[in-house]
Amino acid sequence: MLGAALAGARIGITGLGTHVPERVMTNDELATIVDTSDEWIRERTGIRERRFAADDEALTDIALPAATAALTDSGVEAADIDLLICATVTPDMMFPTSSALLADALVMPKAAAYDLLAGCTGFVYAIAQAYGMLASGLSRRALVVGADVLSKILDWEDRSTLVLFGDGAGAVVMEPVESGGFLGFELGADGGGGEHLWYPGSGSRTFESPEALLKMNGREVFKFATRIMVYSAEQLLPTCGKTVDDVDVYIPHQANKRIIDYAVAKLGIPSEKTIVNVDRYGNTSSGSIPLALADARADGRLHDGALVLMTGMGAGLTWGSALMEWTNGRPS
Ligand code: UT7
């Protein structure tokens, strides 16, 4: 699905917040659990460390501080949010949804709330959804959360997946803005490739085996990732009347530094314009892009009018890109 933004509908991000669990898990520490090494992990993935939630920390425990920070950043009252979408594959439980729990904790009596499940692409899907709701007038102010605690569903005996993922949360407030805002989205899904990254036993289908833990065929997902990161950006940019040269800030999904390097080289985006934090957080799934967006802002890269390209990909298999002009939070 490909869409340039609705003519005249200027919707932007007016608040941004993030949160990661306190516990830092280093590569050396993981090497005491499975047969791996700091050297292998750094060379093959670029990851140095990641955050893991504590035993008693669930999704909403890390999503709530991120959501609160985004609201504070925007200056919007929780009571004025009328839509809350939480993108995650690791909700506290299937229901009540994490979004409903967050809306309750934040005291948002007017908010419709639902979880969105699109693997690591969840955040990009969710901002596209919120955009549509805001542009059509169904919502005035939305809170979009992207968060995951993948450490809870990892197989702690499988070195090929345990070393890749981490926990983290990000949230944005989306509203009509006077200038800039989202220019377009490109979203897609290929269930035919779903078998390469799956979580058996997590739903209504019964499996004799394997166990209910995240499973991945890393090589296949790597091939998909390198192809789709480039394809999605190349589809979206011309639809919005832009070229790669116009992009000021590139925010790729943070799964593996090698995937990012490939996409950067193939697209021809200078690495100075590319945000990389996979070294500190690993792959935080739905938290990946908002965490990187926050790093871009902390680095002073999100100047007014900066053209930001975000591309996610992950389980489904799914992918999605969003193109926006950063607005420095001016609601209209
Ligand atoms: O959001 C989307 C989520 N996922 C991704 O984007 C992941 C995409 N895939 C990847 O990033 C890479 O495929 C991996 C990082 C998962 C693996 O890297 P690779 O260079 O494709 O390694 P490989 O799977 O080809 O394995 C090479 C070797 C194997 O040993 P043999 O068969 O050559 O003897 C593995 O058993 O590395 C071994 N290996 C490890 N060794 C030490 C696999 N995992 C580890 C490990 N430590 N953690």
PDB file of C-alpha atoms in Angstrom, residues 67-310:
ATOM      1  CA  ALA A  67       3.923   7.953  26.822  1.00  0.00           C
ATOM      2  CA  THR A  68       4.022  10.360  29.769  1.00  0.00           C
ATOM      3  CA  ALA A  69       7.219  11.940  28.427  1.00  0.00           C
ATOM      4  CA  ALA A  70       5.655  12.375  24.961  1.00  0.00           C
ATOM      5  CA  LEU A  71       2.608  14.106  26.456  1.00  0.00           C
ATOM      6  CA  THR A  72       4.784  16.426  28.555  1.00  0.00           C
ATOM      7  CA  ASP A  73       6.906  17.190  25.515  1.00  0.00           C
ATOM      8  CA  SER A  74       3.847  18.136  23.466  1.00  0.00           C
ATOM      9  CA  GLY A  75       2.076  20.084  26.207  1.00  0.00           C
ATOM     10  CA  VAL A  76      -1.119  18.160  25.410  1.00  0.00           C
ATOM     11  CA  GLU A  77      -3.286  17.080  28.350  1.00  0.00           C
ATOM     12  CA  ALA A  78      -3.911  13.338  28.579  1.00  0.00           C
ATOM     13  CA  ALA A  79      -7.640  14.065  28.734  1.00  0.00           C
ATOM     14  CA  ASP A  80      -7.453  15.675  25.276  1.00  0.00           C
ATOM     15  CA  ILE A  81      -6.109  12.564  23.555  1.00  0.00           C
ATOM     16  CA  ASP A  82      -8.906  10.817  21.679  1.00  0.00           C
ATOM     17  CA  LEU A  83      -6.914   7.973  20.097  1.00  0.00           C
ATOM     18  CA  LEU A  84      -4.224   5.743  21.567  1.00  0.00           C
ATOM     19  CA  ILE A  85      -2.549   3.100  19.407  1.00  0.00           C
ATOM     20  CA  CYS A  86       0.041   0.840  20.971  1.00  0.00           C
ATOM     21  CA  ALA A  87       2.204  -1.086  18.503  1.00  0.00           C
ATOM     22  CA  THR A  88       3.649  -4.164  20.159  1.00  0.00           C
ATOM     23  CA  VAL A  89       4.082  -7.926  19.821  1.00  0.00           C
ATOM     24  CA  THR A  90       4.640  -8.334  23.554  1.00  0.00           C
ATOM     25  CA  PRO A  91       1.556  -6.857  25.263  1.00  0.00           C
ATOM     26  CA  ASP A  92       1.037  -7.446  29.002  1.00  0.00           C
ATOM     27  CA  MET A  93      -1.597  -9.960  27.831  1.00  0.00           C
ATOM     28  CA  MET A  94      -3.903 -10.295  24.815  1.00  0.00           C
ATOM     29  CA  PHE A  95      -6.689  -8.527  26.655  1.00  0.00           C
ATOM     30  CA  PRO A  96      -7.240  -6.153  28.193  1.00  0.00           C
ATOM     31  CA  THR A  97      -5.056  -4.588  25.540  1.00  0.00           C
ATOM     32  CA  SER A  98      -1.952  -2.693  26.561  1.00  0.00           C
ATOM     33  CA  SER A  99      -3.394   0.393  24.895  1.00  0.00           C
ATOM     34  CA  ALA A 100      -6.525   0.206  27.060  1.00  0.00           C
ATOM     35  CA  LEU A 101      -4.379  -0.255  30.181  1.00  0.00           C
ATOM     36  CA  LEU A 102      -2.217   2.724  29.168  1.00  0.00           C
ATOM     37  CA  ALA A 103      -5.252   4.916  28.448  1.00  0.00           C
ATOM     38  CA  ASP A 104      -6.585   4.056  31.879  1.00  0.00           C
ATOM     39  CA  ALA A 105      -3.270   4.720  33.647  1.00  0.00           C
ATOM     40  CA  LEU A 106      -2.880   8.035  31.819  1.00  0.00           C
ATOM     41  CA  VAL A 107      -6.535   8.962  32.492  1.00  0.00           C
ATOM     42  CA  MET A 108      -7.754   9.364  28.925  1.00  0.00           C
ATOM     43  CA  PRO A 109     -11.521   8.981  29.221  1.00  0.00           C
ATOM     44  CA  LYS A 110     -12.135  10.136  25.623  1.00  0.00           C
ATOM     45  CA  ALA A 111      -9.595   7.889  23.931  1.00  0.00           C
ATOM     46  CA  ALA A 112     -10.325   4.977  21.642  1.00  0.00           C
ATOM     47  CA  ALA A 113      -7.494   2.543  22.323  1.00  0.00           C
ATOM     48  CA  TYR A 114      -6.241  -0.499  20.499  1.00  0.00           C
ATOM     49  CA  ASP A 115      -3.071  -2.540  20.050  1.00  0.00           C
ATOM     50  CA  LEU A 116      -1.528  -2.950  16.640  1.00  0.00           C
ATOM     51  CA  LEU A 117       0.460  -6.028  15.776  1.00  0.00           C
ATOM     52  CA  ALA A 118       2.827  -5.718  12.822  1.00  0.00           C
ATOM     53  CA  GLY A 119       6.129  -7.025  14.143  1.00  0.00           C
ATOM     54  CA  CYS A 120       9.024  -4.592  14.131  1.00  0.00           C
ATOM     55  CA  THR A 121       7.107  -2.487  11.580  1.00  0.00           C
ATOM     56  CA  GLY A 122       4.415  -1.814  14.192  1.00  0.00           C
ATOM     57  CA  PHE A 123       5.357   1.790  14.901  1.00  0.00           C
ATOM     58  CA  VAL A 124       5.345   2.796  11.219  1.00  0.00           C
ATOM     59  CA  TYR A 125       1.980   1.075  10.685  1.00  0.00           C
ATOM     60  CA  ALA A 126       0.620   2.827  13.792  1.00  0.00           C
ATOM     61  CA  ILE A 127       1.652   6.334  12.757  1.00  0.00           C
ATOM     62  CA  ALA A 128       0.112   5.695   9.326  1.00  0.00           C
ATOM     63  CA  GLN A 129      -3.124   4.621  11.030  1.00  0.00           C
ATOM     64  CA  ALA A 130      -3.111   7.641  13.317  1.00  0.00           C
ATOM     65  CA  TYR A 131      -2.412   9.864  10.320  1.00  0.00           C
ATOM     66  CA  GLY A 132      -5.486   8.476   8.563  1.00  0.00           C
ATOM     67  CA  MET A 133      -7.697   8.975  11.619  1.00  0.00           C
ATOM     68  CA  LEU A 134      -6.468  12.555  12.101  1.00  0.00           C
ATOM     69  CA  ALA A 135      -6.606  13.500   8.411  1.00  0.00           C
ATOM     70  CA  SER A 136     -10.178  12.238   8.126  1.00  0.00           C
ATOM     71  CA  GLY A 137     -11.271  14.152  11.219  1.00  0.00           C
ATOM     72  CA  LEU A 138     -12.091  11.012  13.211  1.00  0.00           C
ATOM     73  CA  SER A 139      -9.436  12.030  15.739  1.00  0.00           C
ATOM     74  CA  ARG A 140      -8.046  15.407  16.848  1.00  0.00           C
ATOM     75  CA  ARG A 141      -5.072  14.274  18.927  1.00  0.00           C
ATOM     76  CA  ALA A 142      -3.462  10.866  18.959  1.00  0.00           C
ATOM     77  CA  LEU A 143      -0.860   9.161  21.099  1.00  0.00           C
ATOM     78  CA  VAL A 144       1.106   6.456  19.295  1.00  0.00           C
ATOM     79  CA  VAL A 145       3.271   4.092  21.319  1.00  0.00           C
ATOM     80  CA  GLY A 146       5.841   1.671  19.897  1.00  0.00           C
ATOM     81  CA  ALA A 147       7.189  -0.661  22.550  1.00  0.00           C
ATOM     82  CA  ASP A 148       8.363  -4.212  23.064  1.00  0.00           C
ATOM     83  CA  VAL A 149       9.862  -6.414  25.765  1.00  0.00           C
ATOM     84  CA  LEU A 150      11.163  -9.152  23.486  1.00  0.00           C
ATOM     85  CA  SER A 151      13.390 -10.483  26.271  1.00  0.00           C
ATOM     86  CA  LYS A 152      10.184 -12.056  27.633  1.00  0.00           C
ATOM     87  CA  ILE A 153       9.661 -14.260  24.567  1.00  0.00           C
ATOM     88  CA  LEU A 154      13.268 -15.079  23.655  1.00  0.00           C
ATOM     89  CA  ASP A 155      14.689 -18.570  23.847  1.00  0.00           C
ATOM     90  CA  TRP A 156      17.539 -18.140  26.323  1.00  0.00           C
ATOM     91  CA  GLU A 157      19.187 -21.278  24.888  1.00  0.00           C
ATOM     92  CA  ASP A 158      19.225 -20.065  21.270  1.00  0.00           C
ATOM     93  CA  ARG A 159      22.311 -17.941  20.597  1.00  0.00           C
ATOM     94  CA  SER A 160      21.138 -17.063  17.108  1.00  0.00           C
ATOM     95  CA  THR A 161      18.263 -14.962  18.470  1.00  0.00           C
ATOM     96  CA  LEU A 162      19.116 -14.203  22.116  1.00  0.00           C
ATOM     97  CA  VAL A 163      21.933 -11.804  21.220  1.00  0.00           C
ATOM     98  CA  LEU A 164      19.917  -9.716  18.756  1.00  0.00           C
ATOM     99  CA  PHE A 165      17.019  -8.259  20.666  1.00  0.00           C
ATOM    100  CA  GLY A 166      16.414  -5.803  23.487  1.00  0.00           C
ATOM    101  CA  ASP A 167      13.583  -3.998  25.272  1.00  0.00           C
ATOM    102  CA  GLY A 168      12.532  -0.399  24.759  1.00  0.00           C
ATOM    103  CA  ALA A 169       9.658   2.022  24.263  1.00  0.00           C
ATOM    104  CA  GLY A 170       8.919   5.230  22.397  1.00  0.00           C
ATOM    105  CA  ALA A 171       5.819   7.357  22.006  1.00  0.00           C
ATOM    106  CA  VAL A 172       4.708  10.316  19.918  1.00  0.00           C
ATOM    107  CA  VAL A 173       1.802  12.737  20.057  1.00  0.00           C
ATOM    108  CA  MET A 174       0.334  13.423  16.618  1.00  0.00           C
ATOM    109  CA  GLU A 175      -1.796  16.471  15.825  1.00  0.00           C
ATOM    110  CA  PRO A 176      -2.668  18.849  13.002  1.00  0.00           C
ATOM    111  CA  VAL A 177       0.268  21.236  12.485  1.00  0.00           C
ATOM    112  CA  GLU A 178       0.710  24.546  10.677  1.00  0.00           C
ATOM    113  CA  SER A 179       3.606  23.473   8.484  1.00  0.00           C
ATOM    114  CA  GLY A 180       5.423  20.323   7.468  1.00  0.00           C
ATOM    115  CA  GLY A 181       4.131  17.031   8.833  1.00  0.00           C
ATOM    116  CA  PHE A 182       3.745  13.646   7.145  1.00  0.00           C
ATOM    117  CA  LEU A 183       4.118  13.545   3.371  1.00  0.00           C
ATOM    118  CA  GLY A 184       3.330   9.875   2.756  1.00  0.00           C
ATOM    119  CA  PHE A 185       3.558   6.227   3.709  1.00  0.00           C
ATOM    120  CA  GLU A 186       4.423   2.928   2.048  1.00  0.00           C
ATOM    121  CA  LEU A 187       3.304  -0.224   3.851  1.00  0.00           C
ATOM    122  CA  GLY A 188       3.358  -3.886   2.932  1.00  0.00           C
ATOM    123  CA  ALA A 189       3.134  -7.452   4.162  1.00  0.00           C
ATOM    124  CA  ASP A 190       4.151 -10.859   2.849  1.00  0.00           C
ATOM    125  CA  GLY A 191       2.667 -13.655   4.942  1.00  0.00           C
ATOM    126  CA  GLY A 192       4.386 -16.123   2.630  1.00  0.00           C
ATOM    127  CA  GLY A 193       7.639 -15.227   4.352  1.00  0.00           C
ATOM    128  CA  GLY A 194       6.065 -15.326   7.806  1.00  0.00           C
ATOM    129  CA  GLU A 195       7.608 -18.701   8.614  1.00  0.00           C
ATOM    130  CA  HIS A 196      11.031 -17.086   8.822  1.00  0.00           C
ATOM    131  CA  LEU A 197      10.211 -15.058  11.944  1.00  0.00           C
ATOM    132  CA  TRP A 198       7.465 -16.497  14.049  1.00  0.00           C
ATOM    133  CA  TYR A 199       6.157 -17.023  17.555  1.00  0.00           C
ATOM    134  CA  PRO A 200       4.421 -20.408  17.624  1.00  0.00           C
ATOM    135  CA  GLY A 201       1.937 -21.071  20.408  1.00  0.00           C
ATOM    136  CA  SER A 202       1.260 -17.391  20.966  1.00  0.00           C
ATOM    137  CA  GLY A 203      -2.266 -17.540  19.570  1.00  0.00           C
ATOM    138  CA  SER A 204      -5.178 -19.857  18.889  1.00  0.00           C
ATOM    139  CA  ARG A 205      -3.312 -22.397  16.747  1.00  0.00           C
ATOM    140  CA  THR A 206      -2.068 -25.434  18.632  1.00  0.00           C
ATOM    141  CA  PHE A 207       1.479 -26.672  18.057  1.00  0.00           C
ATOM    142  CA  GLU A 208       2.848 -29.981  19.324  1.00  0.00           C
ATOM    143  CA  SER A 209       6.257 -28.351  19.084  1.00  0.00           C
ATOM    144  CA  PRO A 210       8.240 -26.089  19.035  1.00  0.00           C
ATOM    145  CA  GLU A 211       7.962 -24.216  22.293  1.00  0.00           C
ATOM    146  CA  ALA A 212       6.135 -20.895  22.479  1.00  0.00           C
ATOM    147  CA  LEU A 213       9.218 -18.726  21.947  1.00  0.00           C
ATOM    148  CA  LEU A 214      10.443 -16.446  19.181  1.00  0.00           C
ATOM    149  CA  LYS A 215      11.986 -18.394  16.282  1.00  0.00           C
ATOM    150  CA  MET A 216      13.901 -16.917  13.387  1.00  0.00           C
ATOM    151  CA  ASN A 217      15.668 -18.013  10.253  1.00  0.00           C
ATOM    152  CA  GLY A 218      18.240 -15.221  10.404  1.00  0.00           C
ATOM    153  CA  ARG A 219      19.661 -15.671   6.925  1.00  0.00           C
ATOM    154  CA  GLU A 220      16.234 -15.482   5.246  1.00  0.00           C
ATOM    155  CA  VAL A 221      15.215 -12.435   7.280  1.00  0.00           C
ATOM    156  CA  PHE A 222      18.540 -10.807   6.429  1.00  0.00           C
ATOM    157  CA  LYS A 223      17.877 -11.285   2.696  1.00  0.00           C
ATOM    158  CA  PHE A 224      14.355  -9.899   3.061  1.00  0.00           C
ATOM    159  CA  ALA A 225      15.563  -6.967   5.171  1.00  0.00           C
ATOM    160  CA  THR A 226      18.258  -5.789   2.771  1.00  0.00           C
ATOM    161  CA  ARG A 227      15.864  -5.989  -0.192  1.00  0.00           C
ATOM    162  CA  ILE A 228      12.846  -4.393   1.455  1.00  0.00           C
ATOM    163  CA  MET A 229      14.586  -1.484   3.197  1.00  0.00           C
ATOM    164  CA  VAL A 230      15.721  -0.263  -0.203  1.00  0.00           C
ATOM    165  CA  TYR A 231      12.511  -1.122  -2.084  1.00  0.00           C
ATOM    166  CA  SER A 232      10.225   0.647   0.395  1.00  0.00           C
ATOM    167  CA  ALA A 233      12.219   3.899   0.406  1.00  0.00           C
ATOM    168  CA  GLU A 234      12.518   3.867  -3.376  1.00  0.00           C
ATOM    169  CA  GLN A 235       8.756   3.416  -3.729  1.00  0.00           C
ATOM    170  CA  LEU A 236       7.846   6.180  -1.306  1.00  0.00           C
ATOM    171  CA  LEU A 237      10.212   9.046  -2.136  1.00  0.00           C
ATOM    172  CA  PRO A 238       9.049   9.742  -5.735  1.00  0.00           C
ATOM    173  CA  THR A 239       5.396   9.411  -4.703  1.00  0.00           C
ATOM    174  CA  CYS A 240       6.000  12.356  -2.384  1.00  0.00           C
ATOM    175  CA  GLY A 241       7.933  14.281  -5.047  1.00  0.00           C
ATOM    176  CA  LYS A 242      11.245  13.777  -3.232  1.00  0.00           C
ATOM    177  CA  THR A 243      14.588  12.141  -3.976  1.00  0.00           C
ATOM    178  CA  VAL A 244      17.177  10.479  -1.783  1.00  0.00           C
ATOM    179  CA  ASP A 245      19.205  13.710  -1.929  1.00  0.00           C
ATOM    180  CA  ASP A 246      16.363  15.578  -0.213  1.00  0.00           C
ATOM    181  CA  VAL A 247      16.486  13.312   2.859  1.00  0.00           C
ATOM    182  CA  ASP A 248      18.070  15.049   5.864  1.00  0.00           C
ATOM    183  CA  VAL A 249      17.636  12.288   8.438  1.00  0.00           C
ATOM    184  CA  TYR A 250      17.351   8.565   7.685  1.00  0.00           C
ATOM    185  CA  ILE A 251      15.917   6.400  10.462  1.00  0.00           C
ATOM    186  CA  PRO A 252      16.153   2.713   9.499  1.00  0.00           C
ATOM    187  CA  HIS A 253      14.871  -0.074  11.725  1.00  0.00           C
ATOM    188  CA  GLN A 254      17.680  -0.973  14.120  1.00  0.00           C
ATOM    189  CA  ALA A 255      18.057  -4.741  13.642  1.00  0.00           C
ATOM    190  CA  ASN A 256      21.631  -5.175  12.485  1.00  0.00           C
ATOM    191  CA  LYS A 257      24.295  -2.612  11.556  1.00  0.00           C
ATOM    192  CA  ARG A 258      25.117  -4.677   8.466  1.00  0.00           C
ATOM    193  CA  ILE A 259      21.540  -4.325   7.212  1.00  0.00           C
ATOM    194  CA  ILE A 260      21.672  -0.568   7.818  1.00  0.00           C
ATOM    195  CA  ASP A 261      25.040  -0.269   6.029  1.00  0.00           C
ATOM    196  CA  TYR A 262      23.672  -2.181   3.043  1.00  0.00           C
ATOM    197  CA  ALA A 263      20.576   0.029   2.790  1.00  0.00           C
ATOM    198  CA  VAL A 264      22.597   3.222   3.165  1.00  0.00           C
ATOM    199  CA  ALA A 265      25.028   2.175   0.430  1.00  0.00           C
ATOM    200  CA  LYS A 266      22.345   0.944  -1.963  1.00  0.00           C
ATOM    201  CA  LEU A 267      20.111   3.987  -1.492  1.00  0.00           C
ATOM    202  CA  GLY A 268      23.036   6.395  -1.628  1.00  0.00           C
ATOM    203  CA  ILE A 269      22.194   8.114   1.656  1.00  0.00           C
ATOM    204  CA  PRO A 270      25.324   9.465   3.372  1.00  0.00           C
ATOM    205  CA  SER A 271      25.977   7.626   6.632  1.00  0.00           C
ATOM    206  CA  GLU A 272      26.219  11.026   8.415  1.00  0.00           C
ATOM    207  CA  LYS A 273      22.473  11.395   7.794  1.00  0.00           C
ATOM    208  CA  THR A 274      21.703   7.960   9.210  1.00  0.00           C
ATOM    209  CA  ILE A 275      20.722   7.320  12.823  1.00  0.00           C
ATOM    210  CA  VAL A 276      22.277   4.216  14.380  1.00  0.00           C
ATOM    211  CA  ASN A 277      21.668   3.124  17.958  1.00  0.00           C
ATOM    212  CA  VAL A 278      21.529  -0.650  17.499  1.00  0.00           C
ATOM    213  CA  ASP A 279      24.903  -0.737  19.282  1.00  0.00           C
ATOM    214  CA  ARG A 280      23.258   0.452  22.528  1.00  0.00           C
ATOM    215  CA  TYR A 281      19.789  -1.101  22.326  1.00  0.00           C
ATOM    216  CA  GLY A 282      19.878  -4.075  19.960  1.00  0.00           C
ATOM    217  CA  ASN A 283      16.635  -4.677  18.068  1.00  0.00           C
ATOM    218  CA  THR A 284      13.793  -3.286  20.191  1.00  0.00           C
ATOM    219  CA  SER A 285      11.128  -4.136  17.585  1.00  0.00           C
ATOM    220  CA  SER A 286       8.314  -1.534  17.795  1.00  0.00           C
ATOM    221  CA  GLY A 287      10.481   0.656  20.019  1.00  0.00           C
ATOM    222  CA  SER A 288      13.277   0.855  17.468  1.00  0.00           C
ATOM    223  CA  ILE A 289      12.193   3.781  15.295  1.00  0.00           C
ATOM    224  CA  PRO A 290      10.899   6.141  18.023  1.00  0.00           C
ATOM    225  CA  LEU A 291      14.066   5.493  20.064  1.00  0.00           C
ATOM    226  CA  ALA A 292      16.159   6.417  17.027  1.00  0.00           C
ATOM    227  CA  LEU A 293      13.971   9.467  16.373  1.00  0.00           C
ATOM    228  CA  ALA A 294      14.683  10.637  19.929  1.00  0.00           C
ATOM    229  CA  ASP A 295      18.419  10.149  19.348  1.00  0.00           C
ATOM    230  CA  ALA A 296      18.162  12.223  16.168  1.00  0.00           C
ATOM    231  CA  ARG A 297      16.553  15.008  18.147  1.00  0.00           C
ATOM    232  CA  ALA A 298      19.098  14.758  20.972  1.00  0.00           C
ATOM    233  CA  ASP A 299      21.840  15.115  18.321  1.00  0.00           C
ATOM    234  CA  GLY A 300      20.219  18.343  17.110  1.00  0.00           C
ATOM    235  CA  ARG A 301      19.361  16.863  13.709  1.00  0.00           C
ATOM    236  CA  LEU A 302      15.624  17.511  13.749  1.00  0.00           C
ATOM    237  CA  HIS A 303      15.701  21.124  12.670  1.00  0.00           C
ATOM    238  CA  ASP A 304      12.541  22.747  11.450  1.00  0.00           C
ATOM    239  CA  GLY A 305      11.673  21.416   8.001  1.00  0.00           C
ATOM    240  CA  ALA A 306      14.160  18.508   8.181  1.00  0.00           C
ATOM    241  CA  LEU A 307      13.028  15.731   5.832  1.00  0.00           C
ATOM    242  CA  VAL A 308      12.911  12.505   7.846  1.00  0.00           C
ATOM    243  CA  LEU A 309      12.663   9.067   6.219  1.00  0.00           C
ATOM    244  CA  MET A 310      11.800   6.154   8.514  1.00  0.00           C
TER     245      MET A 310
END
